[in-house]
Amino acid sequence: MKKTDFIAEVAQKSGLSKKDTEAVIDAALDTITEALKARENVSFLGFGSFQAVKKNAREITIPGTTRKVKVPAKYSVRFKPGKLLKEAVE
């Protein structure tokens, strides 16, 4: 499902216009992004949680060669689905 399809579906279910729905979804995604940048966890009961996790620096070997490359430390996003979401997908 693409973002436009998602917006149309939410607009239909909520009774809001597509323009208003897009503004709400964009604001929600921006808020989640800002919280993760600040290294805060974002949780939605029953749906799941987003967490910024630090990945340590490491050295990897390029497959098919013996060349080694250093990968710097960085932050990544981890999503852990909630119980209700897991059950709905099963």
Short mmCIF file of N, CA and C in Angstrom, two decimals:
data_model
loop_
_atom_site.label_atom_id
_atom_site.label_comp_id
_atom_site.label_asym_id
_atom_site.label_seq_id
_atom_site.Cartn_x
_atom_site.Cartn_y
_atom_site.Cartn_z
N MET A 1 0.84 -1.16 0.00
CA MET A 1 0.00 0.00 0.00
C MET A 1 0.90 1.24 0.00
N LYS A 2 0.63 2.15 -0.92
CA LYS A 2 1.38 3.39 -1.00
C LYS A 2 0.75 4.44 -0.09
N LYS A 3 1.49 5.51 0.12
CA LYS A 3 1.02 6.57 1.03
C LYS A 3 -0.32 7.14 0.57
N THR A 4 -0.49 7.37 -0.73
CA THR A 4 -1.75 7.93 -1.23
C THR A 4 -2.91 6.98 -0.98
N ASP A 5 -2.68 5.68 -1.15
CA ASP A 5 -3.71 4.68 -0.87
C ASP A 5 -4.05 4.67 0.62
N PHE A 6 -3.01 4.76 1.45
CA PHE A 6 -3.20 4.78 2.90
C PHE A 6 -4.02 6.00 3.32
N ILE A 7 -3.69 7.16 2.78
CA ILE A 7 -4.42 8.39 3.09
C ILE A 7 -5.88 8.27 2.68
N ALA A 8 -6.13 7.74 1.49
CA ALA A 8 -7.51 7.58 1.02
C ALA A 8 -8.30 6.64 1.93
N GLU A 9 -7.68 5.55 2.36
CA GLU A 9 -8.34 4.58 3.23
C GLU A 9 -8.66 5.19 4.60
N VAL A 10 -7.70 5.90 5.17
CA VAL A 10 -7.92 6.54 6.48
C VAL A 10 -8.98 7.64 6.36
N ALA A 11 -8.94 8.40 5.28
CA ALA A 11 -9.93 9.46 5.07
C ALA A 11 -11.34 8.88 5.00
N GLN A 12 -11.47 7.77 4.30
CA GLN A 12 -12.78 7.12 4.17
C GLN A 12 -13.27 6.62 5.53
N LYS A 13 -12.39 6.00 6.31
CA LYS A 13 -12.79 5.44 7.60
C LYS A 13 -13.05 6.53 8.65
N SER A 14 -12.34 7.66 8.55
CA SER A 14 -12.48 8.71 9.56
C SER A 14 -13.52 9.76 9.21
N GLY A 15 -13.87 9.85 7.95
CA GLY A 15 -14.82 10.86 7.53
C GLY A 15 -14.17 12.22 7.30
N LEU A 16 -12.86 12.31 7.39
CA LEU A 16 -12.14 13.55 7.13
C LEU A 16 -11.84 13.66 5.64
N SER A 17 -11.51 14.87 5.20
CA SER A 17 -11.11 15.04 3.80
C SER A 17 -9.71 14.45 3.61
N LYS A 18 -9.38 14.16 2.37
CA LYS A 18 -8.04 13.61 2.09
C LYS A 18 -6.96 14.61 2.47
N LYS A 19 -7.23 15.89 2.25
CA LYS A 19 -6.25 16.93 2.57
C LYS A 19 -6.00 16.99 4.08
N ASP A 20 -7.08 16.96 4.87
CA ASP A 20 -6.94 16.98 6.33
C ASP A 20 -6.25 15.71 6.83
N THR A 21 -6.62 14.59 6.25
CA THR A 21 -6.03 13.31 6.65
C THR A 21 -4.53 13.30 6.36
N GLU A 22 -4.15 13.82 5.19
CA GLU A 22 -2.73 13.86 4.84
C GLU A 22 -1.96 14.75 5.82
N ALA A 23 -2.55 15.86 6.22
CA ALA A 23 -1.90 16.76 7.18
C ALA A 23 -1.70 16.07 8.52
N VAL A 24 -2.70 15.33 8.97
CA VAL A 24 -2.62 14.62 10.25
C VAL A 24 -1.56 13.52 10.18
N ILE A 25 -1.55 12.74 9.12
CA ILE A 25 -0.58 11.66 8.97
C ILE A 25 0.84 12.22 8.88
N ASP A 26 1.03 13.29 8.11
CA ASP A 26 2.35 13.91 8.00
C ASP A 26 2.82 14.43 9.35
N ALA A 27 1.91 15.05 10.12
CA ALA A 27 2.27 15.56 11.44
C ALA A 27 2.64 14.41 12.38
N ALA A 28 1.91 13.31 12.31
CA ALA A 28 2.20 12.16 13.16
C ALA A 28 3.57 11.56 12.82
N LEU A 29 3.86 11.41 11.54
CA LEU A 29 5.14 10.85 11.12
C LEU A 29 6.29 11.78 11.49
N ASP A 30 6.09 13.09 11.36
CA ASP A 30 7.12 14.05 11.77
C ASP A 30 7.38 13.97 13.27
N THR A 31 6.33 13.82 14.05
CA THR A 31 6.46 13.73 15.50
C THR A 31 7.22 12.46 15.89
N ILE A 32 6.92 11.35 15.25
CA ILE A 32 7.63 10.10 15.51
C ILE A 32 9.11 10.25 15.15
N THR A 33 9.37 10.86 14.00
CA THR A 33 10.75 11.07 13.55
C THR A 33 11.53 11.94 14.53
N GLU A 34 10.93 13.03 14.99
CA GLU A 34 11.59 13.92 15.94
C GLU A 34 11.88 13.21 17.26
N ALA A 35 10.93 12.39 17.72
CA ALA A 35 11.14 11.66 18.96
C ALA A 35 12.29 10.66 18.82
N LEU A 36 12.37 9.98 17.70
CA LEU A 36 13.45 9.02 17.48
C LEU A 36 14.80 9.72 17.34
N LYS A 37 14.81 10.91 16.74
CA LYS A 37 16.05 11.69 16.66
C LYS A 37 16.54 12.06 18.05
N ALA A 38 15.59 12.31 18.96
CA ALA A 38 15.93 12.66 20.34
C ALA A 38 16.19 11.41 21.18
N ARG A 39 16.24 10.24 20.52
CA ARG A 39 16.50 8.95 21.17
C ARG A 39 15.41 8.56 22.16
N GLU A 40 14.17 8.99 21.90
CA GLU A 40 13.03 8.61 22.72
C GLU A 40 12.31 7.44 22.06
N ASN A 41 11.73 6.58 22.86
CA ASN A 41 10.92 5.49 22.33
C ASN A 41 9.51 5.99 22.05
N VAL A 42 8.87 5.42 21.03
CA VAL A 42 7.50 5.77 20.69
C VAL A 42 6.70 4.47 20.71
N SER A 43 5.66 4.42 21.57
CA SER A 43 4.88 3.20 21.72
C SER A 43 3.40 3.47 21.47
N PHE A 44 2.77 2.54 20.78
CA PHE A 44 1.33 2.55 20.56
C PHE A 44 0.80 1.23 21.10
N LEU A 45 0.06 1.31 22.19
CA LEU A 45 -0.44 0.12 22.87
C LEU A 45 -1.19 -0.78 21.89
N GLY A 46 -0.79 -2.03 21.81
CA GLY A 46 -1.43 -2.99 20.94
C GLY A 46 -0.87 -3.02 19.53
N PHE A 47 -0.30 -1.89 19.07
CA PHE A 47 0.25 -1.82 17.71
C PHE A 47 1.73 -2.17 17.71
N GLY A 48 2.52 -1.45 18.52
CA GLY A 48 3.94 -1.73 18.58
C GLY A 48 4.72 -0.53 19.05
N SER A 49 6.05 -0.66 19.03
CA SER A 49 6.90 0.42 19.49
C SER A 49 8.09 0.61 18.56
N PHE A 50 8.50 1.87 18.44
CA PHE A 50 9.67 2.25 17.66
C PHE A 50 10.76 2.64 18.65
N GLN A 51 11.99 2.25 18.36
CA GLN A 51 13.10 2.55 19.25
C GLN A 51 14.34 2.86 18.42
N ALA A 52 15.07 3.91 18.80
CA ALA A 52 16.35 4.22 18.17
C ALA A 52 17.42 3.39 18.89
N VAL A 53 18.13 2.57 18.15
CA VAL A 53 19.15 1.70 18.75
C VAL A 53 20.51 2.01 18.12
N LYS A 54 21.54 1.95 18.96
CA LYS A 54 22.89 2.22 18.48
C LYS A 54 23.54 0.93 18.00
N LYS A 55 24.09 0.99 16.80
CA LYS A 55 24.84 -0.14 16.27
C LYS A 55 26.32 0.23 16.36
N ASN A 56 27.08 -0.62 17.01
CA ASN A 56 28.50 -0.35 17.23
C ASN A 56 29.30 -0.42 15.93
N ALA A 57 30.45 0.25 15.92
CA ALA A 57 31.35 0.17 14.78
C ALA A 57 31.87 -1.26 14.68
N ARG A 58 32.09 -1.68 13.45
CA ARG A 58 32.57 -3.05 13.25
C ARG A 58 33.33 -3.14 11.93
N GLU A 59 33.99 -4.24 11.75
CA GLU A 59 34.72 -4.49 10.52
C GLU A 59 34.07 -5.66 9.82
N ILE A 60 33.77 -5.49 8.52
CA ILE A 60 33.13 -6.57 7.77
C ILE A 60 34.01 -6.97 6.59
N THR A 61 33.82 -8.17 6.13
CA THR A 61 34.52 -8.66 4.94
C THR A 61 33.56 -8.64 3.77
N ILE A 62 33.99 -8.07 2.66
CA ILE A 62 33.18 -8.02 1.46
C ILE A 62 33.04 -9.44 0.92
N PRO A 63 31.82 -9.92 0.69
CA PRO A 63 31.64 -11.29 0.19
C PRO A 63 32.36 -11.51 -1.14
N GLY A 64 33.00 -12.65 -1.26
CA GLY A 64 33.70 -13.01 -2.49
C GLY A 64 35.11 -12.46 -2.57
N THR A 65 35.51 -11.69 -1.58
CA THR A 65 36.87 -11.14 -1.55
C THR A 65 37.43 -11.31 -0.14
N THR A 66 38.66 -10.90 0.03
CA THR A 66 39.24 -10.90 1.37
C THR A 66 39.36 -9.47 1.89
N ARG A 67 38.78 -8.54 1.15
CA ARG A 67 38.86 -7.12 1.53
C ARG A 67 37.98 -6.83 2.74
N LYS A 68 38.56 -6.12 3.71
CA LYS A 68 37.83 -5.77 4.92
C LYS A 68 37.51 -4.27 4.89
N VAL A 69 36.33 -3.95 5.38
CA VAL A 69 35.86 -2.56 5.39
C VAL A 69 35.37 -2.23 6.79
N LYS A 70 35.73 -1.04 7.27
CA LYS A 70 35.24 -0.59 8.58
C LYS A 70 33.90 0.10 8.40
N VAL A 71 32.94 -0.32 9.20
CA VAL A 71 31.61 0.29 9.19
C VAL A 71 31.51 1.12 10.47
N PRO A 72 31.25 2.43 10.33
CA PRO A 72 31.20 3.27 11.53
C PRO A 72 29.95 3.00 12.37
N ALA A 73 30.01 3.42 13.64
CA ALA A 73 28.86 3.29 14.53
C ALA A 73 27.74 4.20 14.01
N LYS A 74 26.50 3.77 14.20
CA LYS A 74 25.37 4.59 13.77
C LYS A 74 24.13 4.18 14.54
N TYR A 75 23.10 4.99 14.42
CA TYR A 75 21.81 4.68 15.02
C TYR A 75 20.89 4.14 13.94
N SER A 76 20.04 3.23 14.34
CA SER A 76 19.06 2.64 13.44
C SER A 76 17.72 2.59 14.18
N VAL A 77 16.66 2.32 13.44
CA VAL A 77 15.32 2.25 14.05
C VAL A 77 14.89 0.79 14.12
N ARG A 78 14.39 0.41 15.28
CA ARG A 78 13.87 -0.93 15.48
C ARG A 78 12.37 -0.81 15.76
N PHE A 79 11.59 -1.65 15.10
CA PHE A 79 10.15 -1.71 15.36
C PHE A 79 9.83 -3.06 15.96
N LYS A 80 9.13 -3.04 17.08
CA LYS A 80 8.71 -4.28 17.72
C LYS A 80 7.19 -4.30 17.70
N PRO A 81 6.58 -5.23 16.97
CA PRO A 81 5.11 -5.26 16.90
C PRO A 81 4.49 -5.65 18.23
N GLY A 82 3.32 -5.08 18.48
CA GLY A 82 2.57 -5.39 19.70
C GLY A 82 1.77 -6.67 19.54
N LYS A 83 1.22 -7.13 20.63
CA LYS A 83 0.49 -8.40 20.66
C LYS A 83 -0.71 -8.39 19.72
N LEU A 84 -1.49 -7.30 19.75
CA LEU A 84 -2.69 -7.24 18.90
C LEU A 84 -2.33 -7.24 17.40
N LEU A 85 -1.26 -6.56 17.05
CA LEU A 85 -0.82 -6.55 15.65
C LEU A 85 -0.34 -7.93 15.23
N LYS A 86 0.43 -8.58 16.08
CA LYS A 86 0.90 -9.93 15.78
C LYS A 86 -0.27 -10.88 15.54
N GLU A 87 -1.24 -10.81 16.45
CA GLU A 87 -2.41 -11.70 16.34
C GLU A 87 -3.23 -11.40 15.08
N ALA A 88 -3.35 -10.13 14.72
CA ALA A 88 -4.13 -9.77 13.53
C ALA A 88 -3.46 -10.26 12.25
N VAL A 89 -2.13 -10.25 12.22
CA VAL A 89 -1.41 -10.68 11.02
C VAL A 89 -1.40 -12.19 10.89
N GLU A 90 -1.38 -12.90 12.02
CA GLU A 90 -1.38 -14.37 11.96
C GLU A 90 -2.69 -14.82 11.42
#
